[in-house]
Amino acid sequence: MDPSDSKKAYWRANLRLLLALLSIWAFVSYGLGILFVEELNRVRIPGTGFRLGFWFAQQGSIYVFCLLVIVYARRMNAIERRFGLSEDGDDGP
Amino acid sequence: MSIQTWTFLLVSASFALYIGIAFLSRAASTRDFYVAGGGVSPLANGMATAADWMSAASFISMAGLISSLGYDGSVYLMGWTGGYVLLALLLAPYLRKFGKYTVPDFIGDRYYSQTARIVAVVCAIFVSFTYVAGQMRGVGIVFSRFLEVKVDHGVMIGMGIVFIYAVMGGMKGITYTQVAQYCVLIFAYLVPAIFLAIQMSGNPVPQLGFGGSGADGVYLLDKLDGLHAELGFAPYIDGTKPMIDVLSITTALMVGTAGLPHVIVRFYTVPRVRDARMSVGFALVFIALLYTTAPAIAVFARTNLLDTVTDRPYAEMPDWFDRWEQTGLLTFDDRNGDGLIQYVGPAAEVQNELTIDPDIIVLANPEIARLPNWVVGLVAAGGLAAALSTAAGLLLVISSAISHDLLKRAIMPQITPRGELLAARFSAALGVGVAGYIGIHPPDFVAPVVAFAFGLAASTFFPAILLGIFWKRTTREGAVSGMVLGLLFTSAYIVYFKFVNPAANSSQNWLWGISPEGIGTIGMILNLAVTIIVSRLTPPPPREIQELVESIRVPGREPAR
């Protein structure tokens, strides 16, 4: 692949990953934490006092955010290696 | 030892540590001063970002707010953490690749326009000053309550400490003191939380404990909801805010978080693009440690408080009650003259007699729960660490906006690096002075303007940076009109409801039921729409700008331009 093609393909792969992760971000925070909170509150997490909607709004969404950021960082490193754009071995300026 | 001795010891030890670090990390060049030489490791940057971000509001006020708001407090939890997802995915890596020093740097270069640069400078300074005033106030409150120093003297001591490491070390000094401050503040936050969790639920992990049950076998959350119903408060796990407002506030806080300049500049300090992505990950995990603990503290504190005061004789209240009464943050007015405390919600038949400022919950918590004296001193040191670390980050934004964006990039491009470094130190010193003055003579409008900081960051910086990276066709004219409109719309709405006509500040007068706290969301949408329309109608950006955008999208060594 010539360099400008691989940069284009890299950018498309990045956008695909972005879109997927941001959909999860929106679904968990806006969906589970706000829009469907009343429905989810009818369910109790077994063995605890947590109602599911309340738990997502005050705990679960934050855990998911952490996972999303970490998954993005790791996946992007892999994508960069695939397209020969990795910064491995480069200690920066 | 007494609470005061412990507080004095722990606070002095932490201050000595910060000053020691400041001496070891003095700045030698403008690059040191603005971005710590660009060589900070992702782990250290993650900790520094967490301390930079978690302010007196996160440490002192948030758990108390959640405790009085119940479910509605979730807007802060989700808003102030969800923004990091946007930052990691949409902004940080590209700004790192761009690789200059400040947010106005990016806006000015990407939009090939001094007007855009100046608009960004004005927004950055305004946002940072509103925010820093609150930090200095927090420092003053901690000093006055725990060390019995006057609020003013407390503010001055805090100013002195920030002055030493911000003026000497710039971003380099700030970064490494922030790492130490993160350790102090998270330890100070978790220790009382773990004590409380064991005391109330038998589970040492607060995040699990508040879903557990007390000695009577009733789940804490059910017990709290029961108490709330009995006393006429709204149910703890259900909200009272309309859903549209909850959505808007959460969005404004998320987007505003991602657009706050003092957070963004931290990602210029790491060596590579991949380090920028990773350090957001570290930062969010470090922040989440406190943010998932806060709702647990809220539940423990609320239950404890209701148990301690409800229908008890005023004369039998413990010491802490007295001491907080003296600060005026807690007031009791025996309206029916029966000598008992009636602490009830709006739906109760009797009148409420107790008013509690949510700010005291975290600070008073260890005393309410009768934890050892050293824990109380630790909480004071932690609150100071949170306030000072954020204040320093904000002061750096103010100083670089003046010395770098205004002087070097706009007014005096001929200035020597030495001159610029001197100007940077001088403006940092000036910033400390102004912030301290505001802390000592707080204008009445400090608290309401915090909504401003997020609303403005959401409606100006975020859309301009986002489109600048993801849409090559965005033009100078588009970005400037978008930012100016976002700025005017958001500030007009907040100023009207908070200052011009506060009496009208209620949901029936709001635009689509959106409160001033959430209006940044509409400001952001307006900004995006106007930027896109105007960009379509104006000639595309010059070739070299399109190449700049191409180059920031791809990591690697070659310089951004």
XYZ file of C-alpha atoms in Angstrom:
654
model
C 0.000 0.000 0.000
C 1.392 3.426 -0.765
C 1.678 5.738 2.255
C -1.258 8.020 1.448
C -3.589 5.028 0.908
C -2.542 3.498 4.199
C -3.171 6.811 5.959
C -6.672 6.939 4.475
C -7.375 3.351 5.495
C -6.017 4.105 8.974
C -8.352 7.091 9.303
C -11.356 5.031 8.196
C -10.495 2.294 10.720
C -10.190 4.965 13.411
C -13.602 6.440 12.540
C -15.249 3.007 12.599
C -13.823 2.304 16.050
C -14.838 5.780 17.269
C -18.395 5.333 16.115
C -18.727 1.931 17.772
C -17.307 3.097 21.115
C -19.283 6.354 21.160
C -22.516 4.428 20.552
C -21.797 2.375 23.662
C -20.936 5.571 25.555
C -24.250 7.177 24.607
C -26.283 4.016 25.207
C -24.930 3.439 28.708
C -25.085 7.037 29.962
C -28.126 8.491 28.199
C -29.934 5.186 27.704
C -29.404 3.094 30.818
C -28.604 5.976 33.188
C -31.321 8.458 32.158
C -33.935 7.470 29.536
C -34.732 3.958 30.768
C -33.877 4.533 34.411
C -37.420 4.028 35.709
C -37.922 0.744 33.849
C -34.535 -0.523 35.009
C -35.264 0.520 38.582
C -37.917 -2.191 38.705
C -35.064 -4.688 38.587
C -32.863 -5.189 41.624
C -29.296 -6.458 41.275
C -29.531 -9.831 43.064
C -28.133 -9.877 46.575
C -27.757 -6.082 46.813
C -29.887 -3.045 47.570
C -29.140 -1.543 44.146
C -31.902 -0.829 41.661
C -30.406 -1.365 38.219
C -31.125 2.093 36.738
C -29.826 3.925 39.790
C -26.737 1.701 39.797
C -25.978 2.477 36.144
C -26.397 6.213 36.756
C -24.102 6.342 39.806
C -21.681 3.420 39.291
C -22.014 1.305 36.135
C -21.711 4.095 33.591
C -18.402 5.226 35.133
C -16.932 1.703 34.948
C -18.013 1.453 31.305
C -16.395 4.840 30.513
C -13.071 3.582 31.914
C -13.285 0.431 29.803
C -14.100 2.395 26.649
C -11.065 4.657 26.988
C -8.731 1.746 27.695
C -10.143 -0.339 24.827
C -9.696 2.640 22.485
C -6.063 3.141 23.487
C -5.224 -0.534 22.999
C -7.155 -1.007 19.745
C -5.579 2.110 18.253
C -2.096 0.824 19.042
C -2.958 -2.375 17.174
C -4.468 -0.454 14.244
C -1.368 1.718 14.004
C 0.879 -1.347 13.911
C -1.287 -2.817 11.144
C -0.924 0.264 8.956
C 2.768 0.780 9.694
C 2.121 3.972 11.662
C 3.177 2.720 15.057
C 5.237 4.954 17.298
C 6.948 1.922 18.906
C 10.613 2.565 19.479
C 10.039 6.262 19.029
C 10.768 8.059 22.234
C 9.324 11.300 21.003
C 11.012 14.572 20.384
C -3.663 14.276 69.937
C -6.409 16.753 69.193
C -8.008 17.256 65.801
C -6.275 20.587 65.454
C -2.787 19.190 66.160
C -3.302 16.343 63.711
C -4.573 18.735 61.047
C -1.640 21.064 61.575
C 0.858 18.194 61.318
C -0.644 16.592 58.222
C -1.214 19.865 56.381
C 2.334 21.100 57.099
C 3.857 17.780 56.035
C 1.967 17.866 52.742
C 2.932 21.493 52.096
C 6.595 20.717 52.801
C 6.371 17.908 50.242
C 4.936 20.213 47.556
C 7.603 22.838 48.131
C 10.351 20.206 48.057
C 9.089 18.947 44.703
C 8.926 22.523 43.419
C 12.624 23.015 44.133
C 13.517 19.817 42.304
C 11.519 20.684 39.175
C 12.272 24.266 38.245
C 11.536 25.334 34.664
C 14.541 26.286 32.518
C 12.817 27.056 29.199
C 9.418 28.106 27.838
C 8.892 24.479 26.758
C 9.461 23.403 30.379
C 7.155 26.134 31.601
C 4.258 25.435 29.204
C 4.404 21.652 28.690
C 6.927 20.304 31.243
C 9.440 19.694 28.439
C 6.983 17.285 26.749
C 8.503 14.274 28.474
C 5.977 13.297 31.159
C 5.163 9.573 31.368
C 1.527 8.564 30.728
C 1.132 7.238 34.278
C 2.406 10.459 35.865
C 0.308 12.499 33.469
C -2.745 10.419 34.380
C -2.272 11.213 38.077
C -1.519 14.865 37.384
C -4.620 15.136 35.182
C -6.756 13.547 37.892
C -5.510 16.058 40.498
C -5.766 18.915 38.003
C -9.355 17.980 37.292
C -10.617 17.078 40.777
C -11.126 20.426 42.434
C -12.449 21.589 45.764
C -15.876 21.008 44.193
C -15.185 17.312 43.535
C -13.521 16.680 46.876
C -15.522 18.847 49.263
C -18.876 19.520 47.603
C -19.795 16.634 45.331
C -20.683 13.871 47.787
C -22.726 16.371 49.806
C -24.575 17.512 46.690
C -25.374 13.942 45.707
C -26.444 13.242 49.241
C -28.994 16.060 49.107
C -30.040 15.459 45.478
C -30.182 11.638 45.397
C -30.614 10.340 41.841
C -30.446 13.863 40.383
C -26.830 14.024 41.596
C -26.009 11.485 38.857
C -25.641 14.363 36.378
C -22.362 15.293 38.076
C -21.100 11.723 38.269
C -21.811 10.883 34.630
C -21.087 14.366 33.285
C -17.716 14.808 34.921
C -16.459 11.335 33.953
C -18.196 10.809 30.579
C -16.399 13.879 29.249
C -13.138 11.924 29.397
C -14.466 9.487 26.801
C -14.958 12.434 24.434
C -11.546 13.794 25.341
C -9.769 10.470 24.728
C -11.549 9.641 21.483
C -12.114 13.019 19.874
C -9.550 15.548 21.086
C -6.474 14.505 23.084
C -4.534 12.396 20.533
C -4.896 14.984 17.746
C -3.985 17.926 19.928
C -0.892 16.019 21.048
C 0.089 15.463 17.426
C -0.486 19.163 16.713
C 1.983 19.608 19.531
C 2.050 23.244 20.532
C 1.436 24.745 23.954
C -2.104 26.033 24.407
C -5.705 25.758 23.228
C -5.705 29.221 21.566
C -2.563 28.012 19.710
C -4.629 25.333 18.042
C -7.657 27.524 17.384
C -5.507 30.373 16.002
C -3.363 28.143 13.746
C -6.105 25.846 12.514
C -8.391 28.747 11.679
C -5.554 30.895 10.225
C -6.952 33.857 12.091
C -5.839 36.228 14.841
C -9.512 36.977 15.587
C -10.124 33.298 16.355
C -7.003 33.287 18.535
C -8.160 36.312 20.526
C -11.688 34.922 20.995
C -10.088 31.737 22.326
C -7.789 33.690 24.661
C -10.721 35.630 26.106
C -12.731 32.439 26.675
C -9.751 30.619 28.219
C -9.026 33.435 30.668
C -12.667 33.895 31.606
C -13.325 30.186 32.141
C -10.173 29.783 34.223
C -10.749 32.775 36.474
C -14.331 31.795 37.350
C -13.021 28.396 38.276
C -9.968 29.488 40.237
C -11.940 31.810 42.513
C -13.887 28.826 43.837
C -10.651 26.951 44.600
C -9.199 29.763 46.689
C -12.454 29.980 48.618
C -12.257 26.241 49.311
C -8.735 26.693 50.700
C -9.990 29.455 52.984
C -12.890 27.348 54.337
C -10.660 24.380 55.174
C -8.167 26.607 56.975
C -10.778 28.479 58.975
C -12.673 25.401 60.088
C -9.799 23.104 61.013
C -6.933 25.376 61.972
C -8.962 28.262 63.337
C -7.158 30.667 61.065
C -9.159 33.479 59.508
C -10.492 32.672 56.029
C -8.414 35.531 54.586
C -5.190 34.282 56.125
C -5.954 30.780 54.886
C -6.356 32.110 51.353
C -3.028 33.945 51.655
C -1.172 30.835 52.828
C -2.665 28.887 49.921
C -1.631 31.627 47.502
C 1.915 31.544 48.830
C 2.235 27.798 48.226
C 0.800 27.953 44.691
C 2.991 30.958 43.965
C 6.154 29.038 44.821
C 5.613 26.085 42.545
C 3.592 27.641 39.736
C 5.858 30.658 39.230
C 9.135 28.767 39.642
C 8.288 25.527 37.962
C 5.510 26.329 35.512
C 3.977 23.160 34.068
C 7.009 21.139 35.164
C 6.609 22.064 38.825
C 2.834 21.782 38.620
C 2.941 18.321 37.052
C 5.053 16.701 39.727
C 3.338 18.425 42.644
C 0.024 17.309 41.151
C 1.222 13.710 41.194
C 1.913 14.084 44.935
C -1.380 15.916 45.451
C -3.310 13.129 43.749
C -1.819 10.607 46.174
C -2.683 12.788 49.167
C -6.220 13.546 48.057
C -7.237 10.026 47.047
C -5.848 8.565 50.296
C -7.671 11.248 52.272
C -10.908 10.517 50.431
C -10.785 6.727 50.625
C -9.728 6.264 54.261
C -12.872 7.738 55.856
C -15.005 6.102 53.165
C -13.613 2.669 54.028
C -14.117 3.295 57.758
C -17.713 4.311 57.095
C -18.364 1.364 54.803
C -17.184 -1.078 57.465
C -19.163 0.722 60.151
C -22.429 0.839 58.239
C -22.436 -2.224 55.990
C -19.645 -4.515 57.217
C -18.094 -4.398 53.720
C -14.785 -2.508 53.417
C -15.357 -1.592 49.743
C -17.546 1.535 49.717
C -18.699 0.925 46.113
C -20.199 -2.399 47.231
C -21.061 -1.370 50.760
C -23.734 1.146 49.871
C -25.631 -1.624 48.118
C -25.382 -3.756 51.222
C -27.388 -3.869 54.407
C -26.797 -2.612 57.944
C -26.876 -4.509 61.236
C -30.694 -4.659 61.097
C -30.542 -6.590 57.788
C -32.362 -3.850 55.853
C -30.640 -2.643 52.658
C -29.193 0.834 53.261
C -30.811 2.253 50.125
C -34.236 0.890 51.124
C -33.817 2.236 54.637
C -32.877 5.656 53.247
C -35.861 5.716 50.902
C -38.064 4.787 53.866
C -36.631 7.613 55.988
C -37.108 10.033 53.110
C -40.755 9.050 52.683
C -41.367 9.368 56.431
C -39.780 12.822 56.634
C -41.349 14.204 53.472
C -38.255 14.308 51.252
C -38.399 13.113 47.632
C -37.375 9.436 47.250
C -33.581 9.105 47.148
C -33.291 6.838 44.117
C -35.800 8.742 41.947
C -35.155 12.120 40.434
C -37.241 15.271 40.647
C -35.619 17.108 37.729
C -37.395 16.750 34.345
C -35.683 14.269 32.019
C -34.867 16.862 29.332
C -32.990 18.892 31.934
C -31.083 15.855 33.222
C -30.047 15.040 29.640
C -28.982 18.633 28.935
C -27.004 19.118 32.142
C -25.218 15.789 31.704
C -24.318 16.690 28.122
C -23.181 20.213 28.994
C -20.947 18.855 31.772
C -19.507 16.090 29.569
C -18.781 18.346 26.633
C -17.603 21.152 28.906
C -15.202 18.785 30.685
C -13.696 17.764 27.360
C -13.346 21.427 26.375
C -11.796 22.856 29.549
C -8.391 24.298 28.607
C -6.590 23.345 31.832
C -7.432 19.687 31.210
C -6.644 19.753 27.479
C -3.163 21.245 27.927
C -2.122 18.336 30.147
C -2.062 16.134 27.031
C 0.580 18.317 25.382
C 3.021 17.163 28.080
C 3.445 13.511 26.999
C 5.997 12.407 24.369
C 3.807 10.583 21.827
C 0.232 10.388 20.505
C -0.230 6.907 21.946
C 0.869 8.248 25.355
C -1.840 10.891 25.138
C -4.478 8.187 24.563
C -3.112 6.018 27.359
C -2.824 8.858 29.840
C -6.514 9.724 29.443
C -7.167 6.102 30.360
C -5.021 6.354 33.487
C -6.563 9.712 34.377
C -10.109 8.394 34.107
C -9.370 5.327 36.229
C -7.797 7.562 38.901
C -10.776 9.914 38.751
C -13.253 7.028 38.827
C -11.743 5.857 42.093
C -13.061 9.019 43.742
C -16.208 9.395 41.625
C -17.503 5.890 42.369
C -16.766 6.382 46.073
C -18.659 9.683 46.287
C -22.179 8.215 45.862
C -21.354 5.674 48.582
C -20.269 8.440 50.969
C -23.454 10.290 50.035
C -25.641 7.393 51.144
C -23.658 6.694 54.332
C -23.614 10.359 55.295
C -27.290 10.924 54.567
C -28.370 7.904 56.623
C -26.032 8.834 59.466
C -27.190 12.428 59.470
C -30.891 11.576 59.546
C -30.261 9.067 62.343
C -28.257 11.595 64.353
C -30.543 14.624 64.179
C -34.129 13.556 63.545
C -36.337 14.451 66.525
C -33.349 14.560 68.891
C -33.024 17.290 71.507
C -30.923 20.215 70.309
C -29.157 20.337 73.675
C -27.762 16.824 73.179
C -26.130 17.437 69.803
C -22.428 16.448 69.571
C -19.507 18.909 69.305
C -19.312 18.990 65.517
C -22.863 20.330 65.365
C -21.843 23.293 67.449
C -18.673 24.001 65.530
C -20.369 23.949 62.129
C -23.143 26.175 63.508
C -20.454 28.758 64.249
C -19.374 28.781 60.588
C -22.953 29.550 59.554
C -23.029 26.579 57.181
C -25.425 24.785 59.474
C -28.348 26.600 61.084
C -31.039 25.476 63.508
C -34.155 27.490 64.240
C -36.519 25.932 66.807
C -39.732 27.174 65.167
C -42.156 25.209 67.350
C -40.087 25.717 70.510
C -40.054 22.039 71.552
C -36.243 21.837 71.819
C -36.187 18.945 69.323
C -34.721 19.064 65.820
C -37.285 18.658 63.071
C -35.338 18.039 59.856
C -38.000 17.389 57.223
C -38.665 17.775 53.500
C -41.193 19.909 51.612
C -43.932 17.243 51.782
C -43.955 17.031 55.611
C -46.687 18.476 57.818
C -44.362 20.144 60.324
C -41.937 22.962 59.502
C -38.301 22.240 58.748
C -35.943 23.664 61.389
C -32.504 22.631 60.146
C -30.593 23.983 57.141
C -27.405 22.207 56.102
C -25.042 23.471 53.449
C -24.127 20.424 51.288
C -20.493 21.576 51.402
C -20.027 20.421 54.972
C -21.003 16.776 54.436
C -17.562 15.497 53.410
C -15.707 17.682 55.907
C -18.006 16.875 58.819
C -18.470 13.235 57.916
C -15.549 11.790 59.903
C -16.766 13.630 63.001
C -20.403 12.627 62.512
C -19.254 9.005 62.269
C -16.865 9.457 65.256
C -13.768 8.430 63.297
C -10.306 8.914 64.889
C -8.872 12.456 65.008
C -6.111 11.778 62.476
C -8.755 10.955 59.849
C -10.281 14.400 60.310
C -6.850 16.014 59.814
C -6.281 13.868 56.733
C -9.527 15.064 55.151
C -8.414 18.670 55.642
C -5.057 17.960 53.942
C -6.883 16.192 51.097
C -9.280 19.090 50.536
C -6.332 21.466 50.343
C -4.507 19.190 47.880
C -7.586 19.106 45.629
C -8.054 22.877 45.689
C -4.372 23.786 45.244
C -3.705 21.332 42.399
C -6.639 22.634 40.375
C -5.800 26.266 41.113
C -2.240 25.739 39.836
C -3.429 24.159 36.573
C -5.841 27.033 35.977
C -3.193 29.645 36.732
C -0.918 28.084 34.146
C -3.658 28.443 31.498
C -4.085 32.089 32.436
C -0.353 32.777 32.378
C 0.277 31.025 29.038
C -2.753 32.751 27.492
C -1.140 36.085 28.346
C 2.565 35.407 27.710
C 2.285 32.956 24.818
C -1.005 33.591 22.994
C -1.266 37.338 23.503
C 2.361 38.487 23.673
C 4.323 35.983 21.588
C 1.695 35.040 19.016
C -0.203 38.309 18.643
C 1.323 41.507 20.036
C 5.126 41.010 20.247
C 6.206 38.172 17.919
C 9.844 39.375 18.261
C 10.009 38.597 22.004
C 13.027 36.435 22.959
C 12.506 33.038 24.624
C 14.003 34.503 27.811
C 11.617 37.426 27.655
C 8.679 35.112 27.072
C 9.654 32.938 30.044
C 9.918 36.031 32.228
C 6.524 37.226 30.981
C 5.068 33.788 31.728
C 6.354 33.893 35.313
C 5.138 37.427 35.728
C 1.633 36.652 34.472
C 1.469 33.543 36.667
C 2.318 35.749 39.659
C -0.322 38.254 38.604
C -2.852 35.432 38.222
C -2.130 34.167 41.764
C -2.650 37.689 43.104
C -5.976 38.224 41.337
C -7.225 34.749 42.283
C -6.316 35.391 45.923
C -8.055 38.743 45.877
C -11.229 37.115 44.544
C -10.891 34.417 47.210
C -10.692 36.989 50.008
C -13.373 39.289 48.623
C -15.636 36.803 46.923
C -18.209 38.568 44.765
C -21.723 37.161 45.391
C -21.686 35.553 41.995
C -18.921 32.956 42.497
C -21.120 29.900 42.925
C -23.552 30.587 40.080
C -20.775 31.281 37.580
C -19.363 27.769 37.769
C -22.180 26.808 35.387
C -20.587 29.420 33.141
C -17.235 27.660 32.950
C -18.771 24.448 31.644
C -21.386 26.144 29.477
C -18.749 28.295 27.790
C -16.257 25.492 27.289
C -19.082 23.406 25.787
C -20.406 26.109 23.499
C -17.072 27.569 22.315
C -13.982 25.331 22.499
C -15.427 21.874 22.039
C -17.192 22.430 18.687
C -14.318 24.512 17.296
C -11.681 21.881 18.127
C -13.872 18.939 17.116
C -14.759 20.312 13.670
C -11.200 21.570 13.238
C -9.986 17.975 13.415
C -12.813 15.985 11.868
C -14.028 18.298 9.102
C -11.330 19.727 6.865
C -13.793 22.071 5.188
C -14.366 24.110 8.412
C -13.385 27.674 7.631
C -12.156 30.601 9.654
C -15.438 32.453 9.116
C -17.436 29.393 10.180
C -15.478 28.765 13.364
C -15.390 32.395 14.479
C -19.120 32.937 13.923
C -19.881 29.624 15.660
C -17.761 30.452 18.706
C -19.067 34.010 19.006
C -22.690 32.909 18.706
C -22.191 30.036 21.179
C -20.530 32.452 23.611
C -23.232 35.125 23.306
C -26.181 32.746 23.468
C -24.903 30.777 26.465
C -23.777 33.806 28.464
C -26.976 35.744 27.733
C -29.109 32.845 28.977
C -27.061 32.324 32.142
C -26.734 36.052 32.904
C -30.484 36.553 32.456
C -31.570 33.781 34.804
C -28.768 34.102 37.359
C -28.301 37.886 37.624
C -30.828 39.970 35.684
C -33.987 38.164 36.687
C -33.244 35.428 39.236
C -36.894 35.397 40.303
C -37.808 33.909 36.916
C -35.268 31.093 37.257
C -37.738 28.197 37.285
C -38.679 25.483 34.852
C -41.815 27.126 33.441
C -39.743 30.061 32.147
C -36.819 28.037 30.798
C -36.336 27.364 27.115
C -37.798 23.841 26.577
C -37.409 23.248 30.313
C -33.604 23.471 30.188
C -31.940 25.096 33.215
C -28.973 27.513 32.942
C -26.718 24.620 34.055
C -27.692 22.652 30.950
C -27.952 25.434 28.392
C -24.366 24.861 27.188
C -25.774 21.865 25.306
C -28.005 24.104 23.185
C -25.108 26.566 22.814
C -22.958 23.743 21.484
C -25.601 22.607 18.983
C -26.054 26.205 17.794
C -22.306 26.594 17.421
C -22.014 23.369 15.399
C -24.929 24.329 13.140
C -23.705 27.862 12.471
C -20.103 26.743 11.892
C -21.222 24.160 9.340
C -23.573 26.518 7.467
C -21.120 29.436 7.334
C -18.235 27.127 6.339
C -20.308 25.848 3.409
C -20.923 29.420 2.243
C -17.306 30.618 2.477
C -14.225 29.605 0.446
C -12.477 26.454 1.708
C -9.442 26.821 3.989
C -6.028 27.307 2.306
C -4.087 24.276 1.126
C -1.534 24.317 3.950
C -4.313 24.271 6.546
C -5.884 21.222 4.902
C -2.445 19.578 5.025
C -2.140 20.488 8.696
C -5.440 18.717 9.372
C -4.256 15.659 7.403
C -1.078 15.541 9.458
C -2.676 15.806 12.909
C -4.923 12.845 12.076
C -1.952 10.501 11.759
C 0.520 9.797 14.573
C 4.225 9.778 14.014
C 7.358 11.789 14.272
C 7.048 14.259 11.460
C 6.176 17.662 12.875
C 2.628 18.866 12.501
C 3.761 21.573 10.114
